[in-house]
Amino acid sequence: METVVKKNDLVEITIEDIGSDGEGIGKYQGYTLFVKDTTVGDRAIVKVIKTGKTYGFARLMELVKPSEYRVEPRCPIASKCGGCQLQHMDYAKQLEYKENKVRNCLTRIGGFCDIPMEPICGMEEPYYYRNKSQFPVGKRRDGGVAIGFYAGRTHSIIDTERCYIGAEVNTDILRFMRSFIEQYHIEPYEEETHQGLLRHILTRVGYRTGEVMVCLVVNGRDIPHKEELIKGLREIPGMKSICLNVNQSKTNVILGETIVPLWGESYITDYIGDIAYRISPLSFYQVNPVQTKKLYDIALLYADLHGDEVVWDLYCGIGTISLFLAQKAKMVYGVEIIPQAIEDAKRNAQINNIRNAEFFVGAAEEVLPAKYQEENIHADVIVVDPPRKGCAQSLLDTILKMAPKKVIYVSCDPATLARDLKYLCEKDYELTKVRAVDQFSHSVHVETIILLQRLEA
């Protein structure tokens, strides 16, 4: 059976909804089309680029009547770059979209009704918030150097010097690096041939402290003209750390495991609330410090600690949530699979004079079951902040056996969150609070924090 449209057809549709990846959704004679760079209410002429039996994809060609929710993106490359999918959408509408995304997953996947959602936590200034940026380096078609971001779902570099969601100091860093690369003929890396030296420019910025780190990812163990590189970067205000990251693998993974210090400290320091954190190039640290403070405040509120509770923080990273909760708990135990992150966590506890936090290296789904089986550990509160894939069932089963009064789940993926909550709430827990936090403004991603309370036997 043929579809009502064919590839390359031009059709006029009205956008009625937004998909999980930020595409506008409209229908032509009942046939669903997904259209990038559109928003609810847009009346548009679109060109069909791919068709399936029940839905297809189209490209925006002309806006017949723009939506009332459409705004002009600040960034001139927003529609090309893979970083921001929603800059063309009014910020209040972005927040509504993200809140609905969480609610829909909890309803459709989790099977929850009457969801106890609190208002989404948005930003007062949803620009220049990212404290970490990774800029790929390559060659333009004319042979010049390209530094910027990958176009959506490709490894083609969109050349730019300004990112409207990254730290503003990045513009000065990129301008200097571009001139340094061109002046000293530093060869950009080529993925196809595995030739060239400079792969990525990683920056980290302390939001509260103003400290700046530049880490150059190289296909080698050194970089020529180090003295000129260091001299130029040191002129940028706040510069505290300059280093190399060695990545000689044929891989799309950005960072290798070896750090070579060039100048300054091997870390920068920043604060969340009153807690100081040392951040190295390989550290996992939330990219939006303003919203992270709000997120952790919510976690502290949901935990409702009085000083005599034992807390287990799973997927603890460098101890960000652990140390925040340790201010109010009797004891906090953190678990993280990356050894360097646990070293950072222990060091962060020391520099904050926090003695009621202990950290373990290992996979949460292995460490917690083993500790429970061998040592019969207990917890009053368990916090989980897993990667996008969510929690392993073995971990959820151990949580059920340990039977903490409260489980606080921090999630970057509403779908896996809903799946895991369904499993826990079919057993012994009740979903009592849900709040979305806009951790990644202008993207389709949303952070969610929830509170589960154990049902009375």
Coordinates of C-alpha atoms in Angstrom, one line a residue:
M1 CA 0.0 0.0 0.0
E2 CA 1.4 3.4 -1.1
T3 CA 1.7 6.3 1.3
V4 CA -0.1 9.5 0.6
V5 CA 3.2 11.3 0.1
K6 CA 6.4 10.4 -1.8
K7 CA 10.0 11.4 -1.3
N8 CA 10.6 15.0 -2.5
D9 CA 6.9 15.9 -2.4
L10 CA 6.1 19.5 -1.1
V11 CA 3.2 19.6 1.3
E12 CA 1.6 22.1 3.7
I13 CA 1.0 21.0 7.3
T14 CA 0.4 22.4 10.7
I15 CA 2.7 21.3 13.5
E16 CA 0.5 19.9 16.4
D17 CA 3.1 18.3 18.7
I18 CA 6.8 17.9 19.5
G19 CA 8.6 14.5 19.4
S20 CA 11.1 13.2 21.9
D21 CA 14.0 14.4 19.8
G22 CA 12.5 17.9 19.4
E23 CA 11.1 17.5 15.9
G24 CA 7.7 19.1 15.1
I25 CA 4.9 16.6 14.4
G26 CA 2.2 17.3 11.8
K27 CA -0.1 15.4 9.6
Y28 CA -0.9 15.5 5.9
Q29 CA -4.1 13.6 5.0
G30 CA -3.7 11.6 8.2
Y31 CA 0.0 10.7 7.5
T32 CA 2.4 11.7 10.2
L33 CA 5.5 13.8 9.3
F34 CA 8.4 14.7 11.7
V35 CA 9.9 18.1 10.8
K36 CA 13.1 19.5 12.4
D37 CA 13.3 23.2 13.4
T38 CA 9.5 23.6 13.8
T39 CA 7.3 24.1 16.8
V40 CA 3.7 23.7 17.8
G41 CA 1.5 26.1 15.8
D42 CA 3.8 26.5 12.8
R43 CA 2.0 26.4 9.5
A44 CA 4.7 25.3 7.0
I45 CA 5.5 24.0 3.6
V46 CA 7.8 21.0 4.0
K47 CA 9.7 18.7 1.7
V48 CA 9.4 15.0 2.3
I49 CA 12.9 13.4 2.6
K50 CA 12.0 9.9 3.9
T51 CA 8.9 7.8 4.1
G52 CA 7.8 4.7 6.0
K53 CA 4.4 2.9 6.2
T54 CA 2.9 5.0 9.0
Y55 CA 5.2 8.1 9.3
G56 CA 7.9 9.9 7.5
F57 CA 10.4 12.8 7.8
A58 CA 10.4 16.2 6.1
R59 CA 12.5 19.3 5.9
L60 CA 11.2 22.8 6.6
M61 CA 11.1 24.8 3.4
E62 CA 8.9 27.8 4.1
L63 CA 6.9 29.1 7.1
V64 CA 3.5 30.0 5.9
K65 CA 2.4 31.3 9.3
P66 CA 4.9 31.1 12.2
S67 CA 3.7 29.9 15.6
E68 CA 3.2 32.3 18.4
Y69 CA 5.8 30.1 20.3
R70 CA 8.5 30.7 17.6
V71 CA 11.4 33.0 18.4
E72 CA 14.5 34.0 16.5
P73 CA 17.5 31.8 17.8
R74 CA 20.3 33.9 19.2
C75 CA 22.8 31.5 17.6
P76 CA 23.1 31.8 13.8
I77 CA 24.1 28.1 13.5
A78 CA 21.5 26.7 15.9
S79 CA 19.6 24.8 13.2
K80 CA 22.8 23.2 11.9
C81 CA 24.6 22.4 15.2
G82 CA 23.7 19.2 17.1
G83 CA 23.8 20.9 20.5
C84 CA 20.6 23.0 20.6
Q85 CA 17.4 21.5 19.2
L86 CA 15.0 24.0 20.7
Q87 CA 16.5 27.5 20.4
H88 CA 13.7 28.5 17.9
M89 CA 11.1 27.8 20.7
D90 CA 10.0 30.3 23.3
Y91 CA 11.6 29.3 26.6
A92 CA 8.4 29.0 28.5
K93 CA 7.2 26.5 25.8
Q94 CA 10.5 24.6 26.1
L95 CA 9.8 24.1 29.8
E96 CA 6.2 23.0 29.1
Y97 CA 7.5 20.5 26.5
K98 CA 10.0 19.0 28.9
E99 CA 7.5 18.7 31.8
N100 CA 5.1 17.0 29.4
K101 CA 7.9 14.7 28.2
V102 CA 8.4 13.4 31.8
R103 CA 4.7 13.1 32.5
N104 CA 4.1 11.2 29.3
C105 CA 6.9 8.7 29.9
L106 CA 5.6 8.1 33.5
T107 CA 2.1 7.6 32.2
R108 CA 2.9 5.5 29.0
I109 CA 5.8 3.5 30.2
G110 CA 5.4 3.5 34.0
G111 CA 1.6 3.2 34.0
F112 CA 1.2 5.9 36.6
C113 CA -1.9 7.9 37.1
D114 CA -2.4 11.2 39.0
I115 CA 1.3 11.9 38.9
P116 CA 2.4 14.1 41.8
M117 CA 4.3 16.6 39.6
E118 CA 5.7 19.8 41.0
P119 CA 6.3 22.7 38.6
I120 CA 9.4 22.3 36.4
C121 CA 12.5 24.2 37.7
G122 CA 13.6 26.5 34.9
M123 CA 16.4 29.0 34.5
E124 CA 16.3 32.8 34.9
E125 CA 19.0 33.1 32.2
P126 CA 19.1 30.0 30.0
Y127 CA 22.3 31.0 28.1
Y128 CA 26.0 30.7 28.8
Y129 CA 25.4 28.1 31.5
R130 CA 27.6 25.2 30.5
N131 CA 30.9 24.9 32.5
K132 CA 32.3 22.2 30.2
S133 CA 32.6 22.3 26.4
Q134 CA 34.3 20.0 23.9
F135 CA 35.2 21.4 20.5
P136 CA 36.3 19.1 17.7
V137 CA 39.1 20.3 15.4
G138 CA 39.3 19.5 11.7
K139 CA 39.9 21.0 8.3
R140 CA 37.5 23.0 6.2
R141 CA 37.1 22.2 2.5
D142 CA 39.3 25.2 1.6
G143 CA 42.1 23.7 3.8
G144 CA 41.6 26.1 6.7
V145 CA 41.1 25.0 10.3
A146 CA 37.6 24.2 11.5
I147 CA 36.8 24.4 15.2
G148 CA 33.2 24.2 16.5
F149 CA 30.6 21.6 16.9
Y150 CA 29.4 18.5 15.0
A151 CA 26.3 19.0 12.9
G152 CA 23.4 17.0 14.2
R153 CA 23.9 13.2 13.9
T154 CA 27.1 13.7 11.8
H155 CA 30.8 14.2 12.4
S156 CA 30.9 17.3 10.0
I157 CA 32.2 20.2 12.0
I158 CA 30.2 23.5 12.0
D159 CA 32.9 26.2 12.2
T160 CA 32.3 28.8 14.9
E161 CA 33.9 30.8 17.7
R162 CA 30.9 31.4 19.9
C163 CA 28.5 29.1 21.7
Y164 CA 25.5 30.7 23.3
I165 CA 25.1 28.0 26.0
G166 CA 28.8 27.6 26.8
A167 CA 30.9 29.8 29.1
E168 CA 31.7 33.2 27.4
V169 CA 35.4 32.8 28.0
N170 CA 35.4 30.0 25.4
T171 CA 35.3 32.6 22.6
D172 CA 38.7 34.0 23.7
I173 CA 40.1 30.5 24.0
L174 CA 38.9 29.5 20.5
R175 CA 40.2 32.7 18.9
F176 CA 43.6 32.1 20.4
M177 CA 43.7 28.4 19.5
R178 CA 42.7 29.1 15.9
S179 CA 45.5 31.6 15.4
F180 CA 48.0 29.2 17.2
I181 CA 47.1 26.3 15.0
E182 CA 47.4 28.4 11.8
Q183 CA 50.6 30.2 12.8
Y184 CA 52.5 27.0 13.8
H185 CA 50.8 24.7 11.3
I186 CA 49.4 22.3 13.9
E187 CA 47.8 19.5 12.0
P188 CA 44.1 18.9 12.8
Y189 CA 43.1 15.2 13.3
E190 CA 41.4 13.4 10.4
E191 CA 39.1 10.5 11.5
E192 CA 39.2 8.7 8.2
T193 CA 43.0 8.4 8.0
H194 CA 43.8 8.6 11.7
Q195 CA 46.4 11.2 10.8
G196 CA 47.0 14.6 12.3
L197 CA 47.6 15.7 15.9
L198 CA 44.9 17.9 17.5
R199 CA 41.5 16.2 18.0
H200 CA 39.5 18.3 20.4
I201 CA 39.8 21.3 22.6
L202 CA 38.2 20.7 26.1
T203 CA 37.4 23.6 28.3
R204 CA 36.1 23.7 31.9
V205 CA 35.2 26.8 33.8
G206 CA 34.5 27.3 37.5
Y207 CA 31.2 29.2 37.6
R208 CA 31.8 30.6 41.1
T209 CA 35.6 30.8 41.1
G210 CA 36.2 31.9 37.5
E211 CA 39.0 29.4 37.2
V212 CA 39.6 28.1 33.6
M213 CA 41.0 24.8 32.3
V214 CA 42.1 24.1 28.7
C215 CA 42.8 20.5 27.9
L216 CA 43.9 19.6 24.3
V217 CA 43.1 16.1 23.1
V218 CA 45.9 14.9 20.9
N219 CA 46.8 12.0 18.7
G220 CA 50.3 11.8 20.2
R221 CA 52.1 12.5 23.5
D222 CA 53.2 16.0 23.0
I223 CA 52.5 19.2 21.1
P224 CA 55.0 21.5 19.3
H225 CA 55.5 25.1 20.4
K226 CA 54.4 24.5 24.0
E227 CA 56.0 27.7 25.2
E228 CA 54.0 29.8 22.8
L229 CA 50.8 27.9 23.5
I230 CA 51.2 28.3 27.3
K231 CA 52.1 32.0 27.0
G232 CA 49.0 32.8 24.9
L233 CA 46.6 30.8 27.0
R234 CA 47.9 32.3 30.3
E235 CA 46.8 35.8 29.1
I236 CA 43.2 34.7 29.2
P237 CA 41.7 35.8 32.6
G238 CA 41.2 33.0 35.1
M239 CA 43.5 30.5 33.4
K240 CA 44.6 27.9 36.0
S241 CA 45.2 24.6 34.2
I242 CA 46.7 23.7 30.8
C243 CA 47.2 20.1 29.9
L244 CA 47.1 17.5 27.2
N245 CA 44.9 14.4 27.0
V246 CA 46.5 11.5 25.0
N247 CA 44.0 9.7 22.7
Q248 CA 45.8 7.7 20.0
S249 CA 42.9 5.2 19.5
K250 CA 40.8 4.9 16.4
T251 CA 37.6 5.7 18.2
N252 CA 34.8 8.2 18.5
V253 CA 35.4 8.4 22.2
I254 CA 36.7 11.9 22.9
L255 CA 39.0 11.5 25.9
G256 CA 41.8 9.0 26.5
E257 CA 43.0 8.0 29.9
T258 CA 46.4 9.8 30.1
I259 CA 46.7 13.4 31.2
V260 CA 50.0 15.3 30.5
P261 CA 50.2 18.6 32.6
L262 CA 51.7 21.5 30.7
W263 CA 51.2 24.4 33.1
G264 CA 49.4 25.2 36.4
E265 CA 47.3 22.9 38.5
S266 CA 45.9 19.6 37.3
Y267 CA 42.4 20.7 38.3
I268 CA 40.2 23.7 38.8
T269 CA 37.9 24.3 41.8
D270 CA 34.2 25.2 41.9
Y271 CA 31.4 25.3 44.4
I272 CA 27.9 24.0 44.7
G273 CA 26.4 25.8 47.7
D274 CA 29.1 25.8 50.3
I275 CA 30.9 22.6 49.1
A276 CA 34.1 22.9 47.1
Y277 CA 34.9 20.4 44.3
R278 CA 38.1 19.8 42.5
I279 CA 37.5 19.1 38.9
S280 CA 40.0 17.4 36.7
P281 CA 39.8 16.8 32.9
L282 CA 38.3 13.3 33.4
S283 CA 36.0 14.2 36.2
F284 CA 32.2 13.8 35.9
Y285 CA 30.7 17.0 37.0
Q286 CA 27.3 18.5 36.2
V287 CA 27.6 20.9 33.4
N288 CA 25.0 23.5 34.6
P289 CA 26.1 24.7 38.1
V290 CA 23.1 27.0 38.6
Q291 CA 20.6 24.2 38.1
T292 CA 22.7 21.7 39.8
K293 CA 22.5 23.7 43.0
K294 CA 18.7 23.8 42.6
L295 CA 18.6 20.0 41.9
Y296 CA 20.7 19.2 45.0
D297 CA 18.6 21.5 47.1
I298 CA 15.5 19.5 46.0
A299 CA 17.3 16.2 46.8
L300 CA 18.1 17.5 50.3
L301 CA 14.5 18.6 50.7
Y302 CA 13.2 15.2 49.6
A303 CA 15.6 13.3 51.8
D304 CA 14.4 15.4 54.8
L305 CA 17.5 14.4 56.8
H306 CA 17.7 15.0 60.6
G307 CA 21.3 13.8 61.3
D308 CA 20.8 10.2 62.2
E309 CA 20.3 8.7 58.8
V310 CA 22.6 6.4 56.7
V311 CA 22.5 7.3 53.0
W312 CA 23.9 5.3 50.1
D313 CA 24.6 7.4 47.0
L314 CA 24.9 5.2 43.9
Y315 CA 26.7 6.4 40.7
C316 CA 28.2 9.1 42.9
G317 CA 30.8 10.5 40.4
I318 CA 33.2 12.8 42.3
G319 CA 30.9 12.9 45.3
T320 CA 28.7 15.9 44.3
I321 CA 25.4 14.7 45.8
S322 CA 27.2 12.6 48.5
L323 CA 29.0 15.6 50.0
F324 CA 25.9 17.8 49.7
L325 CA 23.8 15.2 51.7
A326 CA 26.6 14.6 54.2
Q327 CA 26.0 18.1 55.6
K328 CA 22.7 16.7 57.1
A329 CA 23.2 12.9 57.3
K330 CA 24.9 10.7 59.9
M331 CA 26.8 8.8 57.3
V332 CA 26.9 8.8 53.5
Y333 CA 28.4 6.0 51.4
G334 CA 29.2 6.6 47.7
V335 CA 29.7 4.1 44.9
E336 CA 31.2 4.8 41.5
I337 CA 32.8 2.6 38.8
I338 CA 35.5 5.1 37.7
P339 CA 38.6 5.0 40.0
Q340 CA 39.7 8.5 39.2
A341 CA 36.2 9.8 40.2
I342 CA 36.4 8.1 43.6
E343 CA 39.9 9.6 44.2
D344 CA 38.4 13.0 43.4
A345 CA 35.4 12.2 45.8
K346 CA 37.8 11.4 48.6
R347 CA 39.9 14.5 48.0
N348 CA 36.7 16.6 47.9
A349 CA 35.6 15.2 51.2
Q350 CA 39.1 16.1 52.7
I351 CA 39.2 19.7 51.4
N352 CA 35.7 20.3 52.8
N353 CA 36.6 18.7 56.1
I354 CA 33.7 16.1 55.7
R355 CA 34.4 13.0 57.7
N356 CA 31.1 11.2 57.5
A357 CA 31.4 10.1 53.8
E358 CA 33.1 7.0 52.6
F359 CA 33.5 5.9 48.9
F360 CA 33.8 2.6 47.1
V361 CA 35.1 1.8 43.6
G362 CA 32.9 -0.5 41.5
A363 CA 29.7 -1.0 39.6
A364 CA 26.8 0.0 41.7
E365 CA 24.9 -3.2 40.6
E366 CA 27.8 -5.3 41.9
V367 CA 29.0 -3.4 45.0
L368 CA 25.6 -2.8 46.7
P369 CA 24.3 -6.5 46.3
A370 CA 27.7 -7.8 47.6
K371 CA 27.8 -5.4 50.5
Y372 CA 24.2 -6.3 51.5
Q373 CA 24.8 -10.1 51.2
E374 CA 28.2 -10.1 53.0
E375 CA 27.8 -7.3 55.5
N376 CA 24.1 -6.9 55.8
I377 CA 24.3 -3.2 55.3
H378 CA 21.2 -1.0 55.7
A379 CA 20.1 2.4 54.4
D380 CA 17.5 4.9 55.5
V381 CA 17.8 6.7 52.2
I382 CA 19.2 5.5 48.8
V383 CA 20.0 8.0 46.1
V384 CA 20.6 6.8 42.5
D385 CA 21.8 9.0 39.7
P386 CA 22.4 6.4 36.9
P387 CA 23.5 6.9 33.3
R388 CA 21.0 7.1 30.5
K389 CA 20.4 3.4 30.5
G390 CA 19.0 3.5 34.0
C391 CA 19.5 0.9 36.8
A392 CA 20.2 -2.8 36.4
Q393 CA 17.5 -5.1 37.8
S394 CA 20.0 -6.6 40.2
L395 CA 20.4 -3.2 41.8
L396 CA 16.7 -2.6 42.0
D397 CA 16.2 -6.0 43.6
T398 CA 18.8 -5.1 46.3
I399 CA 17.1 -1.8 47.0
L400 CA 13.9 -3.7 47.5
K401 CA 15.6 -6.1 49.9
M402 CA 17.3 -3.3 51.8
A403 CA 14.0 -1.5 52.1
P404 CA 15.1 2.1 52.8
K405 CA 12.3 4.4 53.9
K406 CA 13.1 6.7 50.9
V407 CA 14.6 6.3 47.4
I408 CA 15.6 9.5 45.6
Y409 CA 16.1 8.9 41.8
V410 CA 17.8 11.5 39.7
S411 CA 17.5 10.7 36.0
C412 CA 18.6 12.1 32.7
D413 CA 16.3 9.9 30.7
P414 CA 12.5 9.9 31.5
A415 CA 11.9 6.6 29.6
T416 CA 14.4 4.5 31.7
L417 CA 13.3 6.4 34.8
A418 CA 9.6 5.3 34.2
R419 CA 10.7 1.7 33.6
D420 CA 12.6 1.5 36.9
L421 CA 9.9 3.3 38.9
K422 CA 7.3 0.9 37.6
Y423 CA 9.4 -2.0 38.9
L424 CA 9.9 -0.5 42.3
C425 CA 6.3 0.7 42.7
E426 CA 4.9 -2.7 41.8
K427 CA 6.6 -3.9 44.9
D428 CA 6.9 -1.8 48.1
Y429 CA 7.1 1.8 47.1
E430 CA 4.9 4.8 46.3
L431 CA 5.7 7.6 43.9
T432 CA 5.2 10.7 46.1
K433 CA 7.1 13.6 44.4
V434 CA 8.2 14.3 40.8
R435 CA 10.0 17.4 39.6
A436 CA 11.7 18.1 36.2
V437 CA 14.7 20.4 36.2
D438 CA 15.9 22.2 33.1
Q439 CA 19.5 21.2 33.3
F440 CA 20.1 21.5 29.5
S441 CA 18.3 24.6 28.3
H442 CA 17.6 24.7 24.5
S443 CA 18.2 21.0 24.1
V444 CA 15.6 18.2 24.3
H445 CA 17.2 16.7 27.4
V446 CA 15.6 17.1 30.8
E447 CA 16.8 16.1 34.3
T448 CA 14.1 14.6 36.7
I449 CA 14.2 14.1 40.4
I450 CA 11.7 11.9 42.2
L451 CA 10.9 10.7 45.7
L452 CA 9.7 7.2 46.4
Q453 CA 8.5 6.4 49.9
R454 CA 8.2 2.9 51.3
L455 CA 4.7 1.7 51.8
E456 CA 3.8 0.7 55.4
A457 CA 3.6 -3.0 55.8

